Amino acid sequence: MRIRSGGWVLPALLLVALPVWALAQGYSDYATIGTRLQTIARENPTIVTLSTIGKSAGGRDIWVVRVAGAGAVEPDRRPALFIGANIEGNRLLASEAAVAAIDHLLANAAGDFKGVLASNTFYIAPVLNPDGMVAALGSPTADEPRNTTAINEDGDLTADEDGPEDLNGDGFVTVMRYKHPEGTFITHPEDPRVMKQADGFLGEIGQFRIVSEGIDNDGDGQINEDAAGGVVINRNFPHDFQYFTPGAGPWPASEPETIALLEFFFSHRNIALVYSFGSENNLLNLQRGKQAQAALPAKVKIPNRFARFLGIDPEREFTIKEVVAMVRNTPFARGVDVTEEQVALMLGMGPVMSLNGDDYRYYEEISKRYKEMVKETKVDDEARKPKPVLGDGSFASWVYYHYGVPSFSVDIWAVPAPREEKPKEEGLTVEKLKSMSKDDFLALGEEKIAAFIKAQGMEGRVSATMVINMVQGGQTTPAQMAQMIEARAGAQKPADKKGKPEESTLLDWAEKNVPGGGFIAWTPFKHPTLGDVEIGGVKPMVGINPPVAEAEKIIAPNVAFAVKLAEQLPRIEIADANVTALGAGLYEVEAWVVNHGWWPTALRHGITNRAVPPIVVKFEMQGGELLNGQVINRIPTIAGHGRSQKLTWIVRGAKGAKIALSADSAKSGADAETLVLP
Amino acid sequence: MKKLLICAAVFSIVFVSLATAADDVKVPLRFNRWYNYDELTAAMRQLHQAFPNLTRLESIGKSYQGRDMWLLTIANPKTGAEKGKPAMWVDGNIHGNEIQASEVCLYLSWYLLENYGKIDRVTAIVDRAVFHILPSVNPDGRAWFFDQPNTASSSRSGQKPVDDDLDGFFDEDPPDDLDGNGSITMMRKRDPNGDMKTDPEDPRLMIPVKPGEKGEWILLGQEGIDNDGDGRINEDGPGGYDLNRNWGYGWMPNYVQNGAGDFPFSHAEPRNIRDFMVKHPNIIGAQSFHNSGGMILRGPGASSELPFNLSDIRVYDSIGKRGEEMLPFYRYMIIWKDLYTVYGGSINWMYGCLGAFAFTNELDYDELEDTDRDGKVDDRERLKFDDYLRLGVGYQEWQPAKHPLYGDIEIGGWTKYTGRTYATFQREEMLHRNALFALYHAESMPLLAFQDTKVEKLGGGLFRVNVIVENRAAIPTRSAFAVQHKIGRADLARVTGASVTVLQAGTVDDPFLGTASYQEKDPARLWIDAAPGYGILRLQWLVSGSGQVTISYDSEKGGRIEKVLELK
C-alpha cells in the first residue's frame, strides 16, 4: 500500500460512535479495564493479543494490547505506534481514551484501518500505573498517586507507618487547619474557601497552620509524614531524573513499572512513535526543552586534549557551529555525520536537553495539526492554560531523549479557565507580541512598552529602554519575549498572582459541574493531639477528570487523531533497482531505498543517541564478484515523503548471475529485491 | 571433559597446597597464581569449610551466562548480630580482564580467617565488623578471559551479546587468534609506504618514521579477519558494554557514557549486587578492585554529580592518603578531575545512593619494570623486564602468516598475561598490600563507645542522665552526604527501663553552661543525624522513676552499643 504522504485529512471517523456501555456506568476502575481488555482479546483473537509486560510494585498486571492485522511482516517487526495512558494513576479519562483507541481500531478493522493494520502495529497500554490508579480511586489524597513501594520518608525505623486518615468520616482526605501562634496561613481575602500564605510585606498576619487530614500514628510529633508508598512512576525514568526528590524514587528506573516499560521498549525496537494520554501536553505547548537548558551555550572553549588534536588555540572561544566545521575536517569525521549534539558530547557538555532543530520542525507540524483538530472539534476550551514542558524523569521525555523516537503527550482535558476580560484593543498583549515584527514592536514606542511591562508584573525587573535596546540589538525578538513571558507565567506559583487564587477557578467550575461541588466547608473537629481543628478544603480528584458525561465527546476526536498518526510512520521500499552493462562483463547495479512515510526513518536525535539503528542494505551475489561497493550498507536516516537514498555497486559476472538486495530496519519495515544480470 | 579437567586442576592445587603447608595454616592457598572461576569458587568453599563459624558462603544471583556470583561473608556471630555491626563491602573483577582483583579479595578473606585469634588487630576487626567479599563481579568475563584468546585488555565487558556495529547481528565479528597461541596479538605488514619502521634499539618494536623517511611497516590492528564480510575487521566482538557504567547514580545513556547499558541496573550482575546491598543497609565502607594504573580513586565520577561535603572529603582523604603510604607508587585521585569522567560507576552509586564510603582501587605493580628509573615504563623497558626476569614468555615474536585480506603479514606482540597482570614472583606482595589497605579501610568504620555516663539526682524522683558517645574511628555513622539527602535512617539514642519515664531527651549545647536542646516531641526516641568520625556526642535525658536503665545508641551503619546504669 502506498501511503499518502502529503495530505492530512481530519478523520471521518469522528462519526464512528464509541461503545457507550462502558462510560454509561462511569469511569472504569483498574479491574474493569482488565475485564474489558480480556473481553476484547477473546472476541478478536486474530487481531488482538493481550499480554502482561510486568507487574506493579503492588503485584498488579501492566497490560499491553497489541492490535495488528494479517500482513506480510510479523507484527513485532512492523513500524509501530505505542499508545500509553494514565502513567499518573488518577487520569481516568486517559485510560478510557486508550481503551477507546482499541475499540476504534477494531470497529474499523475491515474498513478504513485495513491497510494500516496490515502494515503497522499498535501497542496500547491503558494503565501504565496500576497501583496509582487503585490508590487514586481508593482513598485519594491531593498528592500525585504513588505505587506501593515502601519508602521510609521520615528516616525512622519503619516505613509507611504514618499516612493520612479520613478523620471526620466524610469520605475524603482533605486538610486540617488550626490556629497557632506560629501559623503562617490566612483565608484568602478574595475567596474565603481558599487558604494562602500570609504575606508580611502586605501587612497580612498569619493565623493558621495547615496539615493534611490525619493523626500522628507513630507518635513522633509529625502528622502524615510517612504515608503508604511509594514512587511517582512518571518521575522515575532515566532522562533528567531528579535525585533526592520526594516521589522520584531512590534512583532512575528503581520501580518495577518503569522497568517493565523500558524492557518492553528495548525488546520492541519497532516502536516508531509514542502517544501518551495523561496530564502533560506537549502539543498545545510545544517547547524545545527546559528553559534553562534550551540552547547550547553561545561560545565554548575547547579542552586542551582536543585543542591539541584539532590544532587550535585552547584559550579561544568558538561557537558550536565553528567547532563542528573544524571537527568535520579531521580524519575522525570521515564517513561520520558530525552534528552539534555530538560536538557538545565530545566537549563534555552532558546529555541533550532540548529537541534537535530538525526534529523540532516535525514536532511543530504535528502540533499545528493537533491545534487545528482541537479548534475544529471544539473539544478543548480555547482558554486552556499553558502547562510546563514534560516533567523531569517523565516517560514521554525519556521516549525522545533516550529511545529516539517522536513522543507526544496530551491531557485532552483540563478545567476550563475563566474567560479573561479582553484587554483594550490598543494595548499590547502577549498574543500580539508573538506575531509582531521587530519594527512593529519598536514602533510602539517607549510608553506603550512600559505599560505592557507593568501589566505583566515585570516592572522593576526590566525597563522599556532595556527591552528596546535588546530588540534593536537582536538579542531577543518579540516572539521570544512572548515565549519567555508565557513560560514564566506557567512556572509561577498561582499564589504569587494578584486577584483570585487558582483554586477558585477549580472550585467555581466544580460548583457547576460536579455533584456536591468541589469544596468541603471548614468544620470543627476534636483532634487527638492538636485539639480543636477545622477540616475542609478542596476535594481530592476534583478537576482531574471531566464529568463522565463529557468524556465521550472529548475522547472521540483525540483518539481518532492519535490512531491516524500510525499512517504517517516511516516505511521503506527498495525501488527502481536496475542493472546497466558497462561492457567486458562489468555491470553497474543501482537501487534506491525510498521512505514512503511522512516521518524520517530516524530522527536526528535518534541517530545522535544511537537508539535508532541505521537501515542495513545487504548485497549478495551468486555467480559473480563484487568489484566496488559494500556488502553491508548502513543508511542512518532517510527523510519522509518519498525521499530516497541511492546505492551503487560495480560487479562482474556471467549472464544470469543473481543479485539479492535486502533492506532491513528496526522501525521502518523491510524490503527485498532480486536482480539478474542480463 | 572440560569439567573433568577443571576438577583435576582444582584437586591438584589443593594437593600441592597441602603438601607445602606451614603447620599453622588451615587453608594453604597459593598466592603466586591466578584462579579461574571454578578454582576461585573452590578456594572460597575451602575457606568456608575450614572456618564455618566465621563465614557464610552464598550465591547472590546468577551472571548473564548463569554462573553463580559467590559472596563470602566474614563475621563472628558470637560478638553480635551482623546487622548491628558496620559492614565492609569488597569486590573485584567487574571488568572481565581485570582478573587479579579477585585474588586480592581471596587473599583478604584468607588473611582475615587465618589470622583471627593470632593477630590482635585482625581479631578485633572480625569481632566488631562484617566483611562481604565478592571476588568476581563479572564471572562470565573472567571465564572468557581465562578460556579464550584475548589481549590483556579484552574483554572488560560481560558476555551478553551486543550489536556493536548496528548491523542487526550480535557479536559476529570478534578478533581471531590466527596464530593459535592463545592470545590476541597484533598484525603488521611490510610496506615501504608504511608509517612505522623497526626500532633500532630492539628489532621486535617499531617506531614512527620521521617526515621524509621511508617506512617499513603498516600496522593492521589486532589479530582477526572480517568474519561477517562487511569490510570491517573485529568491529563486533563479544559483549560490548561496561558493567561499571550501569549503576543508578549519575547514570547516563550510551550516547553520553559509552557502555552504560539500556538503563540503570539493566544488567544482571550490578542488579544482584544492588539487591544484596539494599538488604544490608549496614554497609558503610566499600572497596572495588580493578586494574591498572596504581590509583586509589574516589568520586565524584562526573562534575555533574552533586558535590561531596567537606567533612566527607576529610574522611576520604584520611583513608586515601594512608593508601598512598601502604601502596608505594599508587596515587590517591578524584575520578572526574584526575582521571576521566565516569557516569554510573559502582562506587558512585554506593556513596551517592547508599551513603557508603567507597573507593575504586586500580591495582598495579609495573614501577619495578622502570629500569632507567625515570618514573615511566616504556615498551623497551617492558621487553627487558620480560627478557631478564620472565625469560621472554610475555612476548610473542613476530611470525609470518597469511591473511585472507592483507595477504602476507606478521603476527606478534604482547600476550594476554602481560601489562595488566603481574609476573608470578610479584603477586603475593601486591595482593597483601592491597588487602591490608582494604583492612585499614574497614578499621576506619565507626567504632562506637560510651566515653562517659553520669546520673545526676535532681530530687523528687527526677534524674538527669548525661552521656558521651564516642566514635573512635574516622568514618562517621552516616556520611554528611547521607544526612543532607536523607539517605538511610538517623541514629537512635534511648534510655529505657522497667519503671522509668523519659521526659526530655536532647543534645548538650555547652557542657560548661549546662545548656541543652531537647527534641520537641517523642523523648523516648532521640534521633541523631550521625556520630562524627573521631568525635563525640553529648546526649542528655531527663527521666523519672527508679531502678536500672539501659542506655542505647543504635546506628544503621555504625553499630549498636548499650550500657546499664542505676538511677540513684
PDB file of N, CA, C and O in Angstrom, chain B residues 115-160:
ATOM      1  N   ASN B 115      44.335 -15.473  60.341  1.00  0.00           N
ATOM      2  CA  ASN B 115      44.980 -14.727  61.418  1.00  0.00           C
ATOM      3  C   ASN B 115      44.041 -14.332  62.546  1.00  0.00           C
ATOM      4  O   ASN B 115      44.447 -13.652  63.493  1.00  0.00           O
ATOM      5  N   TYR B 116      42.792 -14.738  62.422  1.00  0.00           N
ATOM      6  CA  TYR B 116      41.853 -14.485  63.506  1.00  0.00           C
ATOM      7  C   TYR B 116      42.334 -15.262  64.736  1.00  0.00           C
ATOM      8  O   TYR B 116      42.643 -16.449  64.660  1.00  0.00           O
ATOM      9  N   GLY B 117      42.418 -14.556  65.854  1.00  0.00           N
ATOM     10  CA  GLY B 117      42.908 -15.205  67.071  1.00  0.00           C
ATOM     11  C   GLY B 117      44.417 -15.213  67.177  1.00  0.00           C
ATOM     12  O   GLY B 117      44.971 -15.614  68.198  1.00  0.00           O
ATOM     13  N   LYS B 118      45.105 -14.761  66.124  1.00  0.00           N
ATOM     14  CA  LYS B 118      46.580 -14.742  66.171  1.00  0.00           C
ATOM     15  C   LYS B 118      47.119 -13.313  66.165  1.00  0.00           C
ATOM     16  O   LYS B 118      48.079 -12.998  66.854  1.00  0.00           O
ATOM     17  N   ILE B 119      46.502 -12.482  65.335  1.00  0.00           N
ATOM     18  CA  ILE B 119      46.938 -11.077  65.283  1.00  0.00           C
ATOM     19  C   ILE B 119      45.808 -10.239  65.868  1.00  0.00           C
ATOM     20  O   ILE B 119      44.661 -10.323  65.412  1.00  0.00           O
ATOM     21  N   ASP B 120      46.125  -9.459  66.888  1.00  0.00           N
ATOM     22  CA  ASP B 120      45.071  -8.761  67.638  1.00  0.00           C
ATOM     23  C   ASP B 120      44.193  -7.888  66.744  1.00  0.00           C
ATOM     24  O   ASP B 120      42.970  -7.860  66.894  1.00  0.00           O
ATOM     25  N   ARG B 121      44.804  -7.132  65.824  1.00  0.00           N
ATOM     26  CA  ARG B 121      44.003  -6.216  65.005  1.00  0.00           C
ATOM     27  C   ARG B 121      43.045  -6.982  64.096  1.00  0.00           C
ATOM     28  O   ARG B 121      41.946  -6.513  63.802  1.00  0.00           O
ATOM     29  N   VAL B 122      43.474  -8.134  63.636  1.00  0.00           N
ATOM     30  CA  VAL B 122      42.581  -8.952  62.799  1.00  0.00           C
ATOM     31  C   VAL B 122      41.416  -9.457  63.647  1.00  0.00           C
ATOM     32  O   VAL B 122      40.243  -9.356  63.260  1.00  0.00           O
ATOM     33  N   THR B 123      41.739  -9.982  64.824  1.00  0.00           N
ATOM     34  CA  THR B 123      40.686 -10.488  65.716  1.00  0.00           C
ATOM     35  C   THR B 123      39.690  -9.377  66.035  1.00  0.00           C
ATOM     36  O   THR B 123      38.469  -9.580  65.977  1.00  0.00           O
ATOM     37  N   ALA B 124      40.225  -8.188  66.332  1.00  0.00           N
ATOM     38  CA  ALA B 124      39.355  -7.074  66.724  1.00  0.00           C
ATOM     39  C   ALA B 124      38.404  -6.685  65.596  1.00  0.00           C
ATOM     40  O   ALA B 124      37.202  -6.505  65.812  1.00  0.00           O
ATOM     41  N   ILE B 125      38.929  -6.581  64.373  1.00  0.00           N
ATOM     42  CA  ILE B 125      38.054  -6.119  63.284  1.00  0.00           C
ATOM     43  C   ILE B 125      37.037  -7.197  62.901  1.00  0.00           C
ATOM     44  O   ILE B 125      35.884  -6.896  62.592  1.00  0.00           O
ATOM     45  N   VAL B 126      37.435  -8.453  62.951  1.00  0.00           N
ATOM     46  CA  VAL B 126      36.479  -9.530  62.632  1.00  0.00           C
ATOM     47  C   VAL B 126      35.403  -9.618  63.721  1.00  0.00           C
ATOM     48  O   VAL B 126      34.247  -9.928  63.446  1.00  0.00           O
ATOM     49  N   ASP B 127      35.793  -9.296  64.945  1.00  0.00           N
ATOM     50  CA  ASP B 127      34.805  -9.332  66.028  1.00  0.00           C
ATOM     51  C   ASP B 127      33.820  -8.169  65.978  1.00  0.00           C
ATOM     52  O   ASP B 127      32.684  -8.289  66.425  1.00  0.00           O
ATOM     53  N   ARG B 128      34.257  -7.026  65.459  1.00  0.00           N
ATOM     54  CA  ARG B 128      33.384  -5.854  65.547  1.00  0.00           C
ATOM     55  C   ARG B 128      32.742  -5.463  64.222  1.00  0.00           C
ATOM     56  O   ARG B 128      31.908  -4.562  64.179  1.00  0.00           O
ATOM     57  N   ALA B 129      33.131  -6.095  63.140  1.00  0.00           N
ATOM     58  CA  ALA B 129      32.621  -5.678  61.833  1.00  0.00           C
ATOM     59  C   ALA B 129      32.219  -6.894  61.015  1.00  0.00           C
ATOM     60  O   ALA B 129      32.408  -8.029  61.422  1.00  0.00           O
ATOM     61  N   VAL B 130      31.645  -6.589  59.846  1.00  0.00           N
ATOM     62  CA  VAL B 130      31.247  -7.638  58.905  1.00  0.00           C
ATOM     63  C   VAL B 130      31.949  -7.354  57.589  1.00  0.00           C
ATOM     64  O   VAL B 130      32.034  -6.192  57.169  1.00  0.00           O
ATOM     65  N   PHE B 131      32.482  -8.394  56.956  1.00  0.00           N
ATOM     66  CA  PHE B 131      33.044  -8.255  55.610  1.00  0.00           C
ATOM     67  C   PHE B 131      32.168  -9.031  54.641  1.00  0.00           C
ATOM     68  O   PHE B 131      31.901 -10.208  54.849  1.00  0.00           O
ATOM     69  N   HIS B 132      31.720  -8.344  53.590  1.00  0.00           N
ATOM     70  CA  HIS B 132      31.045  -9.028  52.489  1.00  0.00           C
ATOM     71  C   HIS B 132      31.999  -8.984  51.309  1.00  0.00           C
ATOM     72  O   HIS B 132      32.283  -7.901  50.783  1.00  0.00           O
ATOM     73  N   ILE B 133      32.503 -10.148  50.921  1.00  0.00           N
ATOM     74  CA  ILE B 133      33.562 -10.173  49.914  1.00  0.00           C
ATOM     75  C   ILE B 133      33.087 -10.932  48.676  1.00  0.00           C
ATOM     76  O   ILE B 133      32.723 -12.102  48.743  1.00  0.00           O
ATOM     77  N   LEU B 134      33.053 -10.207  47.541  1.00  0.00           N
ATOM     78  CA  LEU B 134      32.606 -10.783  46.272  1.00  0.00           C
ATOM     79  C   LEU B 134      33.788 -10.723  45.305  1.00  0.00           C
ATOM     80  O   LEU B 134      33.983  -9.707  44.623  1.00  0.00           O
ATOM     81  N   PRO B 135      34.585 -11.791  45.233  1.00  0.00           N
ATOM     82  CA  PRO B 135      35.813 -11.705  44.436  1.00  0.00           C
ATOM     83  C   PRO B 135      35.588 -11.425  42.953  1.00  0.00           C
ATOM     84  O   PRO B 135      36.365 -10.725  42.343  1.00  0.00           O
ATOM     85  N   SER B 136      34.511 -11.973  42.383  1.00  0.00           N
ATOM     86  CA  SER B 136      34.316 -11.724  40.956  1.00  0.00           C
ATOM     87  C   SER B 136      32.908 -11.224  40.669  1.00  0.00           C
ATOM     88  O   SER B 136      31.935 -11.968  40.745  1.00  0.00           O
ATOM     89  N   VAL B 137      32.826  -9.935  40.341  1.00  0.00           N
ATOM     90  CA  VAL B 137      31.548  -9.332  39.973  1.00  0.00           C
ATOM     91  C   VAL B 137      31.123  -9.812  38.580  1.00  0.00           C
ATOM     92  O   VAL B 137      29.946  -9.892  38.284  1.00  0.00           O
ATOM     93  N   ASN B 138      32.093 -10.150  37.770  1.00  0.00           N
ATOM     94  CA  ASN B 138      31.835 -10.481  36.363  1.00  0.00           C
ATOM     95  C   ASN B 138      32.407 -11.860  36.039  1.00  0.00           C
ATOM     96  O   ASN B 138      33.398 -11.977  35.319  1.00  0.00           O
ATOM     97  N   PRO B 139      31.800 -12.915  36.576  1.00  0.00           N
ATOM     98  CA  PRO B 139      32.374 -14.248  36.370  1.00  0.00           C
ATOM     99  C   PRO B 139      32.381 -14.681  34.910  1.00  0.00           C
ATOM    100  O   PRO B 139      33.271 -15.419  34.496  1.00  0.00           O
ATOM    101  N   ASP B 140      31.415 -14.190  34.107  1.00  0.00           N
ATOM    102  CA  ASP B 140      31.419 -14.548  32.680  1.00  0.00           C
ATOM    103  C   ASP B 140      32.645 -13.946  31.996  1.00  0.00           C
ATOM    104  O   ASP B 140      33.310 -14.592  31.188  1.00  0.00           O
ATOM    105  N   GLY B 141      32.918 -12.692  32.330  1.00  0.00           N
ATOM    106  CA  GLY B 141      34.076 -12.026  31.748  1.00  0.00           C
ATOM    107  C   GLY B 141      35.371 -12.690  32.190  1.00  0.00           C
ATOM    108  O   GLY B 141      36.323 -12.818  31.415  1.00  0.00           O
ATOM    109  N   ARG B 142      35.394 -13.134  33.441  1.00  0.00           N
ATOM    110  CA  ARG B 142      36.584 -13.819  33.957  1.00  0.00           C
ATOM    111  C   ARG B 142      36.810 -15.128  33.190  1.00  0.00           C
ATOM    112  O   ARG B 142      37.911 -15.408  32.723  1.00  0.00           O
ATOM    113  N   ALA B 143      35.741 -15.898  33.053  1.00  0.00           N
ATOM    114  CA  ALA B 143      35.858 -17.173  32.338  1.00  0.00           C
ATOM    115  C   ALA B 143      36.312 -16.934  30.898  1.00  0.00           C
ATOM    116  O   ALA B 143      37.170 -17.642  30.378  1.00  0.00           O
ATOM    117  N   TRP B 144      35.740 -15.911  30.296  1.00  0.00           N
ATOM    118  CA  TRP B 144      36.108 -15.586  28.918  1.00  0.00           C
ATOM    119  C   TRP B 144      37.598 -15.243  28.828  1.00  0.00           C
ATOM    120  O   TRP B 144      38.296 -15.696  27.924  1.00  0.00           O
ATOM    121  N   PHE B 145      38.081 -14.483  29.778  1.00  0.00           N
ATOM    122  CA  PHE B 145      39.489 -14.080  29.737  1.00  0.00           C
ATOM    123  C   PHE B 145      40.404 -15.293  29.885  1.00  0.00           C
ATOM    124  O   PHE B 145      41.384 -15.442  29.163  1.00  0.00           O
ATOM    125  N   PHE B 146      40.082 -16.176  30.823  1.00  0.00           N
ATOM    126  CA  PHE B 146      40.947 -17.345  31.043  1.00  0.00           C
ATOM    127  C   PHE B 146      40.889 -18.313  29.869  1.00  0.00           C
ATOM    128  O   PHE B 146      41.909 -18.843  29.449  1.00  0.00           O
ATOM    129  N   ASP B 147      39.663 -18.545  29.353  1.00  0.00           N
ATOM    130  CA  ASP B 147      39.475 -19.661  28.427  1.00  0.00           C
ATOM    131  C   ASP B 147      39.703 -19.302  26.973  1.00  0.00           C
ATOM    132  O   ASP B 147      39.862 -20.189  26.148  1.00  0.00           O
ATOM    133  N   GLN B 148      39.623 -18.018  26.637  1.00  0.00           N
ATOM    134  CA  GLN B 148      39.642 -17.648  25.226  1.00  0.00           C
ATOM    135  C   GLN B 148      40.883 -16.825  24.907  1.00  0.00           C
ATOM    136  O   GLN B 148      41.454 -16.195  25.782  1.00  0.00           O
ATOM    137  N   PRO B 149      41.272 -16.823  23.655  1.00  0.00           N
ATOM    138  CA  PRO B 149      42.380 -15.931  23.273  1.00  0.00           C
ATOM    139  C   PRO B 149      41.953 -14.478  23.488  1.00  0.00           C
ATOM    140  O   PRO B 149      40.853 -14.084  23.101  1.00  0.00           O
ATOM    141  N   ASN B 150      42.820 -13.714  24.104  1.00  0.00           N
ATOM    142  CA  ASN B 150      42.486 -12.328  24.432  1.00  0.00           C
ATOM    143  C   ASN B 150      43.741 -11.488  24.419  1.00  0.00           C
ATOM    144  O   ASN B 150      44.849 -12.011  24.403  1.00  0.00           O
ATOM    145  N   THR B 151      43.531 -10.171  24.480  1.00  0.00           N
ATOM    146  CA  THR B 151      44.637  -9.278  24.813  1.00  0.00           C
ATOM    147  C   THR B 151      44.577  -9.078  26.320  1.00  0.00           C
ATOM    148  O   THR B 151      43.644  -9.550  26.971  1.00  0.00           O
ATOM    149  N   ALA B 152      45.544  -8.316  26.848  1.00  0.00           N
ATOM    150  CA  ALA B 152      45.484  -8.031  28.278  1.00  0.00           C
ATOM    151  C   ALA B 152      44.259  -7.185  28.604  1.00  0.00           C
ATOM    152  O   ALA B 152      43.793  -7.161  29.738  1.00  0.00           O
ATOM    153  N   SER B 153      43.700  -6.523  27.610  1.00  0.00           N
ATOM    154  CA  SER B 153      42.606  -5.581  27.851  1.00  0.00           C
ATOM    155  C   SER B 153      41.260  -6.079  27.354  1.00  0.00           C
ATOM    156  O   SER B 153      40.274  -5.354  27.415  1.00  0.00           O
ATOM    157  N   SER B 154      41.199  -7.332  26.886  1.00  0.00           N
ATOM    158  CA  SER B 154      39.897  -7.808  26.403  1.00  0.00           C
ATOM    159  C   SER B 154      39.469  -9.019  27.234  1.00  0.00           C
ATOM    160  O   SER B 154      40.287  -9.850  27.556  1.00  0.00           O
ATOM    161  N   SER B 155      38.236  -9.109  27.686  1.00  0.00           N
ATOM    162  CA  SER B 155      37.299  -8.042  27.404  1.00  0.00           C
ATOM    163  C   SER B 155      36.793  -7.517  28.733  1.00  0.00           C
ATOM    164  O   SER B 155      36.578  -8.293  29.649  1.00  0.00           O
ATOM    165  N   ARG B 156      36.635  -6.234  28.813  1.00  0.00           N
ATOM    166  CA  ARG B 156      36.088  -5.635  30.040  1.00  0.00           C
ATOM    167  C   ARG B 156      34.655  -6.099  30.263  1.00  0.00           C
ATOM    168  O   ARG B 156      34.174  -6.207  31.379  1.00  0.00           O
ATOM    169  N   SER B 157      33.974  -6.301  29.156  1.00  0.00           N
ATOM    170  CA  SER B 157      32.528  -6.470  29.156  1.00  0.00           C
ATOM    171  C   SER B 157      32.082  -7.774  29.814  1.00  0.00           C
ATOM    172  O   SER B 157      32.872  -8.673  30.041  1.00  0.00           O
ATOM    173  N   GLY B 158      30.801  -7.875  30.095  1.00  0.00           N
ATOM    174  CA  GLY B 158      30.174  -9.164  30.340  1.00  0.00           C
ATOM    175  C   GLY B 158      29.937  -9.831  28.988  1.00  0.00           C
ATOM    176  O   GLY B 158      30.354  -9.317  27.948  1.00  0.00           O
ATOM    177  N   GLN B 159      29.218 -10.931  28.991  1.00  0.00           N
ATOM    178  CA  GLN B 159      29.121 -11.721  27.755  1.00  0.00           C
ATOM    179  C   GLN B 159      27.744 -11.665  27.102  1.00  0.00           C
ATOM    180  O   GLN B 159      27.428 -12.483  26.244  1.00  0.00           O
ATOM    181  N   LYS B 160      26.909 -10.734  27.510  1.00  0.00           N
ATOM    182  CA  LYS B 160      25.623 -10.597  26.832  1.00  0.00           C
ATOM    183  C   LYS B 160      25.869  -9.988  25.445  1.00  0.00           C
ATOM    184  O   LYS B 160      26.473  -8.909  25.347  1.00  0.00           O
TER     185      LYS B 160
END
